[in-house]
Amino acid sequence: MQKIRHLIEPSDLTNLEIEQLVDLGLKIFDDPAQYAQKCRGKILASLFYEPSTRTKFSFDSAMLRLGGNIIGFADPDSTSDKKGESLTDTIRVISYYADIAVMRHPKEGAPLLASKQAEIPIINGGDGGHQHPTQTLTDLITIKRFKGSLKNHVVAFQGDLKYGRTVHSLIKTLARFDTKKFILISPPELRLPSSLKRQLLKNYPALAIEEVNHLSDVVTQIDILYCTRIQKERFFNEEDYLKLKNSYILDKAGISAAKADMIIMHPLPRVNEIAYEVDDDPRAIYFEQSKMGVYVRMALIMTLLGVA
Ligand code: NCD
């Protein structure tokens, strides 16, 4: 029997596999009709123990667009979780009912634990402040579409770099694709975890990483500006969140000196960190980014089910 492939973190994929997923996603985007029956008869279980709009619905949409079906829940209180069933028991049973599953969970490591018991591929749809590999694939397909290549960019991350799992997954992955420089823009309280920074510098000694407090100090250098929401649900107390929640609000004036071909990304949802006036700027591509999530997830489902 073929070994079951899971996607728990981006390092489960080689660079070649990532490029193949991105390229397949772009092919599907160009001609979705070609793929409309690829997963006919297959079932995706979407298991969301934490709120989600884009990740859940784009996975559901991806499976339906491939001709497959979906089962699942968006509220664990409607399941035996509420009665105290363990995650591992739940996943064993779901393995009998579906062919592939995506799971979001507030506890870091929960999808990894589930994958040890599962007889079907498990995809991590976000685990706590840890990793979010399919958002990374979404980000990469967007970068490829709008910048032509994954390589040699100056990439700035702004916002909650401490708790933002999308940042943690993307920065580790982009480092594998010859990123020219990372610029980290955050209040001192929300800096990128030092263990992650150390790991990046150890693995990529030539990598340039600059940490600043304000976008205005670096705006002219940036090719890709990746903004994030302050992750309210990860704070230990409300007071700390309130102090930091409006640390950055990107507005038109703030990007007036930026490159004409800089792209502004955001995994969404935005709360306050990008003013609505920025949406009209041609460099603002965050809604296109969420659109691309469907196509790269179609590519991922097909690949993990062995029908790509
Ligand atoms: C992100 C997440 O859940 O980590 N959302 C998403 O999947 N697009 C970002 C966030 O919630 O801030």
mmCIF file of C-alpha atoms and ligand atoms in Angstrom:
data_model
loop_
_atom_site.group_PDB
_atom_site.id
_atom_site.type_symbol
_atom_site.label_atom_id
_atom_site.label_comp_id
_atom_site.label_asym_id
_atom_site.label_seq_id
_atom_site.Cartn_x
_atom_site.Cartn_y
_atom_site.Cartn_z
ATOM 1 C CA MET A 1 0.000 0.000 0.000
ATOM 2 C CA GLN A 2 1.168 3.526 -0.754
ATOM 3 C CA LYS A 3 2.204 5.617 2.243
ATOM 4 C CA ILE A 4 -0.399 8.200 3.274
ATOM 5 C CA ARG A 5 0.842 11.783 2.822
ATOM 6 C CA HIS A 6 -0.214 14.442 5.311
ATOM 7 C CA LEU A 7 0.413 18.187 5.237
ATOM 8 C CA ILE A 8 1.076 19.314 8.794
ATOM 9 C CA GLU A 9 3.708 21.942 8.108
ATOM 10 C CA PRO A 10 5.284 23.341 4.958
ATOM 11 C CA SER A 11 8.447 21.292 5.547
ATOM 12 C CA ASP A 12 6.398 18.182 4.707
ATOM 13 C CA LEU A 13 6.764 19.333 1.092
ATOM 14 C CA THR A 14 9.980 19.598 -0.894
ATOM 15 C CA ASN A 15 10.689 22.784 -2.840
ATOM 16 C CA LEU A 16 9.930 20.895 -6.030
ATOM 17 C CA GLU A 17 6.584 19.705 -4.655
ATOM 18 C CA ILE A 18 5.698 23.246 -3.583
ATOM 19 C CA GLU A 19 6.506 24.554 -7.060
ATOM 20 C CA GLN A 20 4.475 21.754 -8.629
ATOM 21 C CA LEU A 21 1.461 22.554 -6.418
ATOM 22 C CA VAL A 22 1.700 26.247 -7.261
ATOM 23 C CA ASP A 23 2.016 25.546 -10.976
ATOM 24 C CA LEU A 24 -0.856 23.053 -10.932
ATOM 25 C CA GLY A 25 -2.985 25.584 -9.012
ATOM 26 C CA LEU A 26 -2.263 28.188 -11.708
ATOM 27 C CA LYS A 27 -3.209 25.695 -14.433
ATOM 28 C CA ILE A 28 -6.496 24.968 -12.657
ATOM 29 C CA PHE A 29 -7.101 28.715 -12.281
ATOM 30 C CA ASP A 30 -6.684 29.128 -16.052
ATOM 31 C CA ASP A 31 -8.935 26.218 -16.991
ATOM 32 C CA PRO A 32 -11.023 24.916 -14.071
ATOM 33 C CA ALA A 33 -13.402 22.907 -16.298
ATOM 34 C CA GLN A 34 -10.585 20.422 -17.023
ATOM 35 C CA TYR A 35 -10.547 19.392 -13.363
ATOM 36 C CA ALA A 36 -14.281 19.343 -12.617
ATOM 37 C CA GLN A 37 -14.484 15.551 -12.242
ATOM 38 C CA LYS A 38 -11.064 14.775 -10.759
ATOM 39 C CA CYS A 39 -12.413 13.882 -7.297
ATOM 40 C CA ARG A 40 -15.743 12.436 -8.263
ATOM 41 C CA GLY A 41 -16.885 10.005 -5.575
ATOM 42 C CA LYS A 42 -14.351 11.284 -3.029
ATOM 43 C CA ILE A 43 -15.259 12.876 0.308
ATOM 44 C CA LEU A 44 -13.465 15.668 2.175
ATOM 45 C CA ALA A 45 -14.084 15.947 5.927
ATOM 46 C CA SER A 46 -13.654 19.503 7.174
ATOM 47 C CA LEU A 47 -13.107 19.509 10.920
ATOM 48 C CA PHE A 48 -13.013 23.019 12.331
ATOM 49 C CA TYR A 49 -12.468 23.315 16.074
ATOM 50 C CA GLU A 50 -11.812 27.060 15.654
ATOM 51 C CA PRO A 51 -13.576 29.757 13.612
ATOM 52 C CA SER A 52 -12.772 30.025 9.928
ATOM 53 C CA THR A 53 -14.187 31.683 6.844
ATOM 54 C CA ARG A 54 -11.624 31.437 4.066
ATOM 55 C CA THR A 55 -9.849 28.218 4.964
ATOM 56 C CA LYS A 56 -13.030 26.223 5.537
ATOM 57 C CA PHE A 57 -15.029 27.557 2.630
ATOM 58 C CA SER A 58 -12.166 27.511 0.171
ATOM 59 C CA PHE A 59 -11.490 23.847 1.006
ATOM 60 C CA ASP A 60 -15.193 23.040 0.672
ATOM 61 C CA SER A 61 -15.363 24.976 -2.571
ATOM 62 C CA ALA A 62 -12.185 23.280 -3.854
ATOM 63 C CA MET A 63 -13.589 19.789 -3.237
ATOM 64 C CA LEU A 64 -16.952 20.650 -4.771
ATOM 65 C CA ARG A 65 -15.253 22.170 -7.823
ATOM 66 C CA LEU A 66 -13.345 18.894 -8.229
ATOM 67 C CA GLY A 67 -16.620 16.994 -8.323
ATOM 68 C CA GLY A 68 -16.229 15.589 -4.800
ATOM 69 C CA ASN A 69 -18.380 15.870 -1.693
ATOM 70 C CA ILE A 70 -17.896 17.304 1.774
ATOM 71 C CA ILE A 71 -18.885 16.411 5.309
ATOM 72 C CA GLY A 72 -17.794 18.085 8.516
ATOM 73 C CA PHE A 73 -18.455 20.669 11.167
ATOM 74 C CA ALA A 74 -17.623 24.271 11.935
ATOM 75 C CA ASP A 75 -18.652 24.009 15.572
ATOM 76 C CA PRO A 76 -17.159 21.142 17.599
ATOM 77 C CA ASP A 77 -19.940 21.570 20.180
ATOM 78 C CA SER A 78 -22.236 19.858 17.689
ATOM 79 C CA THR A 79 -20.057 16.708 17.817
ATOM 80 C CA SER A 80 -18.987 14.118 20.403
ATOM 81 C CA ASP A 81 -16.115 16.459 21.291
ATOM 82 C CA LYS A 82 -18.706 18.008 23.592
ATOM 83 C CA LYS A 83 -19.203 14.596 25.272
ATOM 84 C CA GLY A 84 -15.465 14.326 25.886
ATOM 85 C CA GLU A 85 -14.366 12.121 22.983
ATOM 86 C CA SER A 86 -10.638 12.302 22.281
ATOM 87 C CA LEU A 87 -9.354 13.775 19.054
ATOM 88 C CA THR A 88 -7.623 10.524 18.170
ATOM 89 C CA ASP A 89 -10.835 8.479 18.541
ATOM 90 C CA THR A 90 -12.718 11.026 16.438
ATOM 91 C CA ILE A 91 -10.157 10.894 13.657
ATOM 92 C CA ARG A 92 -10.054 7.090 13.572
ATOM 93 C CA VAL A 93 -13.757 7.058 12.912
ATOM 94 C CA ILE A 94 -13.672 9.897 10.392
ATOM 95 C CA SER A 95 -11.074 7.894 8.467
ATOM 96 C CA TYR A 96 -13.881 5.434 7.666
ATOM 97 C CA TYR A 97 -16.260 8.145 6.464
ATOM 98 C CA ALA A 98 -14.020 10.349 4.307
ATOM 99 C CA ASP A 99 -11.044 10.071 1.948
ATOM 100 C CA ILE A 100 -9.170 13.166 3.145
ATOM 101 C CA ALA A 101 -9.593 15.632 6.016
ATOM 102 C CA VAL A 102 -8.667 19.207 6.826
ATOM 103 C CA MET A 103 -8.482 20.136 10.484
ATOM 104 C CA ARG A 104 -8.179 23.472 12.296
ATOM 105 C CA HIS A 105 -7.557 23.351 16.016
ATOM 106 C CA PRO A 106 -6.653 25.873 18.735
ATOM 107 C CA LYS A 107 -4.043 23.494 20.181
ATOM 108 C CA GLU A 108 -0.625 23.468 18.553
ATOM 109 C CA GLY A 109 0.194 19.971 17.345
ATOM 110 C CA ALA A 110 -3.402 18.680 17.248
ATOM 111 C CA PRO A 111 -3.371 17.921 13.478
ATOM 112 C CA LEU A 112 -0.026 16.142 13.890
ATOM 113 C CA LEU A 113 -1.494 14.002 16.646
ATOM 114 C CA ALA A 114 -4.539 13.265 14.504
ATOM 115 C CA SER A 115 -2.337 12.278 11.562
ATOM 116 C CA LYS A 116 -0.735 9.525 13.675
ATOM 117 C CA GLN A 117 -4.116 7.790 13.999
ATOM 118 C CA ALA A 118 -5.588 8.647 10.629
ATOM 119 C CA GLU A 119 -5.894 6.260 7.730
ATOM 120 C CA ILE A 120 -6.485 9.150 5.349
ATOM 121 C CA PRO A 121 -4.418 12.271 4.508
ATOM 122 C CA ILE A 122 -4.718 15.000 7.163
ATOM 123 C CA ILE A 123 -4.218 18.623 6.221
ATOM 124 C CA ASN A 124 -3.453 21.183 8.911
ATOM 125 C CA GLY A 125 -5.836 24.122 8.440
ATOM 126 C CA GLY A 126 -4.107 26.074 11.222
ATOM 127 C CA ASP A 127 -3.035 24.897 14.692
ATOM 128 C CA GLY A 128 -2.913 27.581 17.385
ATOM 129 C CA GLY A 129 -0.143 30.105 16.814
ATOM 130 C CA HIS A 130 1.996 27.417 15.198
ATOM 131 C CA GLN A 131 1.585 26.702 11.469
ATOM 132 C CA HIS A 132 -0.815 27.253 8.587
ATOM 133 C CA PRO A 133 0.684 25.462 5.585
ATOM 134 C CA THR A 134 -2.230 25.878 3.181
ATOM 135 C CA GLN A 135 -2.269 29.635 3.766
ATOM 136 C CA THR A 136 1.393 29.499 2.799
ATOM 137 C CA LEU A 137 0.500 27.704 -0.436
ATOM 138 C CA THR A 138 -2.163 30.365 -1.018
ATOM 139 C CA ASP A 139 0.416 33.093 -0.426
ATOM 140 C CA LEU A 140 2.926 31.450 -2.744
ATOM 141 C CA ILE A 141 0.524 30.962 -5.653
ATOM 142 C CA THR A 142 -0.418 34.631 -5.255
ATOM 143 C CA ILE A 143 3.222 35.712 -5.278
ATOM 144 C CA LYS A 144 3.895 33.599 -8.367
ATOM 145 C CA ARG A 145 0.870 35.041 -10.143
ATOM 146 C CA PHE A 146 1.583 38.671 -9.333
ATOM 147 C CA LYS A 147 5.402 38.746 -9.139
ATOM 148 C CA GLY A 148 6.199 35.987 -11.650
ATOM 149 C CA SER A 149 8.565 34.117 -9.315
ATOM 150 C CA LEU A 150 8.901 32.980 -5.709
ATOM 151 C CA LYS A 151 12.538 34.037 -5.572
ATOM 152 C CA ASN A 152 14.696 37.059 -4.808
ATOM 153 C CA HIS A 153 12.187 39.377 -3.192
ATOM 154 C CA VAL A 154 12.461 41.802 -0.303
ATOM 155 C CA VAL A 155 9.573 40.674 1.888
ATOM 156 C CA ALA A 156 8.241 42.702 4.812
ATOM 157 C CA PHE A 157 5.913 41.299 7.464
ATOM 158 C CA GLN A 158 3.940 43.809 9.491
ATOM 159 C CA GLY A 159 1.762 43.250 12.564
ATOM 160 C CA ASP A 160 1.544 40.358 14.983
ATOM 161 C CA LEU A 161 4.666 38.386 14.182
ATOM 162 C CA LYS A 162 4.615 36.656 17.554
ATOM 163 C CA TYR A 163 1.307 34.808 17.337
ATOM 164 C CA GLY A 164 0.589 34.930 13.593
ATOM 165 C CA ARG A 165 0.774 31.358 12.314
ATOM 166 C CA THR A 166 0.515 32.524 8.707
ATOM 167 C CA VAL A 167 3.732 34.488 9.188
ATOM 168 C CA HIS A 168 5.505 31.572 10.866
ATOM 169 C CA SER A 169 4.710 29.211 8.004
ATOM 170 C CA LEU A 170 5.367 31.681 5.201
ATOM 171 C CA ILE A 171 8.674 33.059 6.459
ATOM 172 C CA LYS A 172 10.138 29.569 6.883
ATOM 173 C CA THR A 173 9.014 28.618 3.418
ATOM 174 C CA LEU A 174 10.107 31.780 1.608
ATOM 175 C CA ALA A 175 13.547 31.394 3.190
ATOM 176 C CA ARG A 176 13.845 28.194 1.134
ATOM 177 C CA PHE A 177 13.282 30.205 -2.064
ATOM 178 C CA ASP A 178 16.256 32.577 -1.999
ATOM 179 C CA THR A 179 14.492 35.537 -0.423
ATOM 180 C CA LYS A 180 16.746 38.567 -0.700
ATOM 181 C CA LYS A 181 15.759 40.058 2.631
ATOM 182 C CA PHE A 182 13.107 39.854 5.340
ATOM 183 C CA ILE A 183 11.990 43.028 7.074
ATOM 184 C CA LEU A 184 10.082 42.484 10.312
ATOM 185 C CA ILE A 185 7.830 45.366 11.355
ATOM 186 C CA SER A 186 6.128 44.948 14.725
ATOM 187 C CA PRO A 187 5.829 46.497 18.136
ATOM 188 C CA PRO A 188 8.544 45.086 20.457
ATOM 189 C CA GLU A 189 5.897 42.974 22.260
ATOM 190 C CA LEU A 190 4.919 41.169 19.053
ATOM 191 C CA ARG A 191 8.283 40.389 17.507
ATOM 192 C CA LEU A 192 8.901 37.158 15.607
ATOM 193 C CA PRO A 193 9.711 34.413 18.192
ATOM 194 C CA SER A 194 13.465 34.451 18.760
ATOM 195 C CA SER A 195 13.655 30.663 18.328
ATOM 196 C CA LEU A 196 12.276 31.014 14.809
ATOM 197 C CA LYS A 197 14.643 33.869 14.006
ATOM 198 C CA ARG A 198 17.598 31.847 15.284
ATOM 199 C CA GLN A 199 16.528 28.850 13.221
ATOM 200 C CA LEU A 200 16.302 30.982 10.065
ATOM 201 C CA LEU A 201 19.746 32.495 10.593
ATOM 202 C CA LYS A 202 21.266 29.105 11.357
ATOM 203 C CA ASN A 203 19.802 27.458 8.269
ATOM 204 C CA TYR A 204 20.414 30.429 5.956
ATOM 205 C CA PRO A 205 23.542 32.237 7.203
ATOM 206 C CA ALA A 206 23.487 34.639 4.247
ATOM 207 C CA LEU A 207 19.892 35.699 4.847
ATOM 208 C CA ALA A 208 19.353 39.376 5.717
ATOM 209 C CA ILE A 209 16.795 40.054 8.448
ATOM 210 C CA GLU A 210 16.048 43.601 9.559
ATOM 211 C CA GLU A 211 13.727 44.405 12.479
ATOM 212 C CA VAL A 212 12.103 47.824 12.660
ATOM 213 C CA ASN A 213 9.217 49.487 14.493
ATOM 214 C CA HIS A 214 7.835 51.508 11.598
ATOM 215 C CA LEU A 215 7.016 50.880 7.960
ATOM 216 C CA SER A 216 8.076 54.408 6.991
ATOM 217 C CA ASP A 217 11.736 53.515 7.747
ATOM 218 C CA VAL A 218 11.815 50.794 5.082
ATOM 219 C CA VAL A 219 8.856 51.286 2.730
ATOM 220 C CA THR A 220 10.904 52.121 -0.371
ATOM 221 C CA GLN A 221 12.791 48.786 -0.254
ATOM 222 C CA ILE A 222 9.823 46.419 -0.181
ATOM 223 C CA ASP A 223 8.643 44.099 -2.995
ATOM 224 C CA ILE A 224 6.025 42.246 -0.922
ATOM 225 C CA LEU A 225 4.310 43.745 2.124
ATOM 226 C CA TYR A 226 2.515 41.054 4.158
ATOM 227 C CA CYS A 227 0.190 42.551 6.782
ATOM 228 C CA THR A 228 -1.410 40.594 9.607
ATOM 229 C CA ARG A 229 -4.115 41.004 12.207
ATOM 230 C CA ILE A 230 -3.202 41.274 15.885
ATOM 231 C CA GLN A 231 -4.238 37.774 17.042
ATOM 232 C CA LYS A 232 -6.637 38.684 19.831
ATOM 233 C CA GLU A 233 -7.496 35.076 20.709
ATOM 234 C CA ARG A 234 -3.863 34.227 21.521
ATOM 235 C CA PHE A 235 -3.382 36.969 24.139
ATOM 236 C CA PHE A 236 -3.421 36.022 27.782
ATOM 237 C CA ASN A 237 -5.291 39.159 28.812
ATOM 238 C CA GLU A 238 -7.567 41.691 27.140
ATOM 239 C CA GLU A 239 -5.580 44.668 28.429
ATOM 240 C CA ASP A 240 -2.445 43.697 26.496
ATOM 241 C CA TYR A 241 -4.507 43.235 23.352
ATOM 242 C CA LEU A 242 -6.211 46.625 23.701
ATOM 243 C CA LYS A 243 -2.829 48.289 24.094
ATOM 244 C CA LEU A 244 -1.531 46.800 20.853
ATOM 245 C CA LYS A 245 -4.619 46.361 18.687
ATOM 246 C CA ASN A 246 -4.176 49.516 16.647
ATOM 247 C CA SER A 247 -0.389 49.411 16.450
ATOM 248 C CA TYR A 248 -0.475 49.696 12.668
ATOM 249 C CA ILE A 249 -3.070 50.963 10.276
ATOM 250 C CA LEU A 250 -1.882 50.930 6.688
ATOM 251 C CA ASP A 251 -3.316 53.869 4.740
ATOM 252 C CA LYS A 252 -2.726 55.524 1.373
ATOM 253 C CA ALA A 253 -0.243 58.016 2.771
ATOM 254 C CA GLY A 254 1.775 55.160 4.303
ATOM 255 C CA ILE A 255 2.435 53.536 0.939
ATOM 256 C CA SER A 256 2.838 56.657 -1.185
ATOM 257 C CA ALA A 257 6.631 56.199 -1.289
ATOM 258 C CA ALA A 258 6.482 52.431 -1.950
ATOM 259 C CA LYS A 259 7.529 50.822 -5.254
ATOM 260 C CA ALA A 260 4.908 50.955 -8.006
ATOM 261 C CA ASP A 261 4.992 47.164 -8.285
ATOM 262 C CA MET A 262 5.051 46.349 -4.579
ATOM 263 C CA ILE A 263 2.209 43.994 -3.669
ATOM 264 C CA ILE A 264 0.212 44.268 -0.441
ATOM 265 C CA MET A 265 -0.903 40.913 0.947
ATOM 266 C CA HIS A 266 -2.978 39.918 3.970
ATOM 267 C CA PRO A 267 -4.322 36.445 4.815
ATOM 268 C CA LEU A 268 -7.544 38.112 6.041
ATOM 269 C CA PRO A 269 -9.624 38.685 8.057
ATOM 270 C CA ARG A 270 -8.496 42.281 8.509
ATOM 271 C CA VAL A 271 -9.745 44.031 11.574
ATOM 272 C CA ASN A 272 -8.245 47.508 11.541
ATOM 273 C CA GLU A 273 -4.807 47.106 10.096
ATOM 274 C CA ILE A 274 -5.538 48.140 6.508
ATOM 275 C CA ALA A 275 -7.755 51.170 5.896
ATOM 276 C CA TYR A 276 -10.532 50.562 3.379
ATOM 277 C CA GLU A 277 -9.147 53.372 1.197
ATOM 278 C CA VAL A 278 -6.187 51.110 0.344
ATOM 279 C CA ASP A 279 -8.455 48.531 -1.335
ATOM 280 C CA ASP A 280 -8.590 50.586 -4.555
ATOM 281 C CA ASP A 281 -4.821 50.746 -4.873
ATOM 282 C CA PRO A 282 -3.691 48.381 -7.668
ATOM 283 C CA ARG A 283 -0.980 47.090 -5.337
ATOM 284 C CA ALA A 284 -3.602 45.795 -2.872
ATOM 285 C CA ILE A 285 -4.121 42.172 -3.882
ATOM 286 C CA TYR A 286 -5.438 40.593 -0.664
ATOM 287 C CA PHE A 287 -8.841 39.719 -2.094
ATOM 288 C CA GLU A 288 -7.220 38.140 -5.158
ATOM 289 C CA GLN A 289 -5.040 36.253 -2.681
ATOM 290 C CA SER A 290 -8.062 34.694 -0.979
ATOM 291 C CA LYS A 291 -9.404 33.754 -4.418
ATOM 292 C CA MET A 292 -6.183 31.899 -5.291
ATOM 293 C CA GLY A 293 -6.616 29.797 -2.132
ATOM 294 C CA VAL A 294 -9.300 27.734 -3.840
ATOM 295 C CA TYR A 295 -7.103 26.750 -6.795
ATOM 296 C CA VAL A 296 -4.030 25.801 -4.820
ATOM 297 C CA ARG A 297 -6.217 23.779 -2.434
ATOM 298 C CA MET A 298 -7.699 21.993 -5.444
ATOM 299 C CA ALA A 299 -4.129 21.155 -6.481
ATOM 300 C CA LEU A 300 -3.332 19.961 -2.969
ATOM 301 C CA ILE A 301 -6.406 17.737 -2.618
ATOM 302 C CA MET A 302 -5.725 16.151 -6.015
ATOM 303 C CA THR A 303 -2.077 15.574 -5.133
ATOM 304 C CA LEU A 304 -2.725 14.033 -1.713
ATOM 305 C CA LEU A 305 -5.433 11.799 -3.192
ATOM 306 C CA GLY A 306 -3.058 10.702 -5.939
ATOM 307 C CA VAL A 307 -5.216 11.960 -8.818
ATOM 308 C CA ALA A 308 -3.088 14.944 -9.924
HETATM 309 C C1 NCD B 1 -5.536 33.396 9.231
HETATM 310 C C2 NCD B 1 -5.521 32.333 10.324
HETATM 311 O O1 NCD B 1 -6.527 31.703 10.593
HETATM 312 O O2 NCD B 1 -4.441 32.160 10.859
HETATM 313 N N1 NCD B 1 -6.728 33.394 8.488
HETATM 314 C C3 NCD B 1 -6.816 32.609 7.371
HETATM 315 O O3 NCD B 1 -6.760 31.402 7.445
HETATM 316 N N2 NCD B 1 -6.908 33.230 6.197
HETATM 317 C C4 NCD B 1 -5.172 34.737 9.696
HETATM 318 C C5 NCD B 1 -5.869 35.337 10.876
HETATM 319 O O4 NCD B 1 -6.827 34.764 11.406
HETATM 320 O O5 NCD B 1 -5.450 36.420 11.270
#
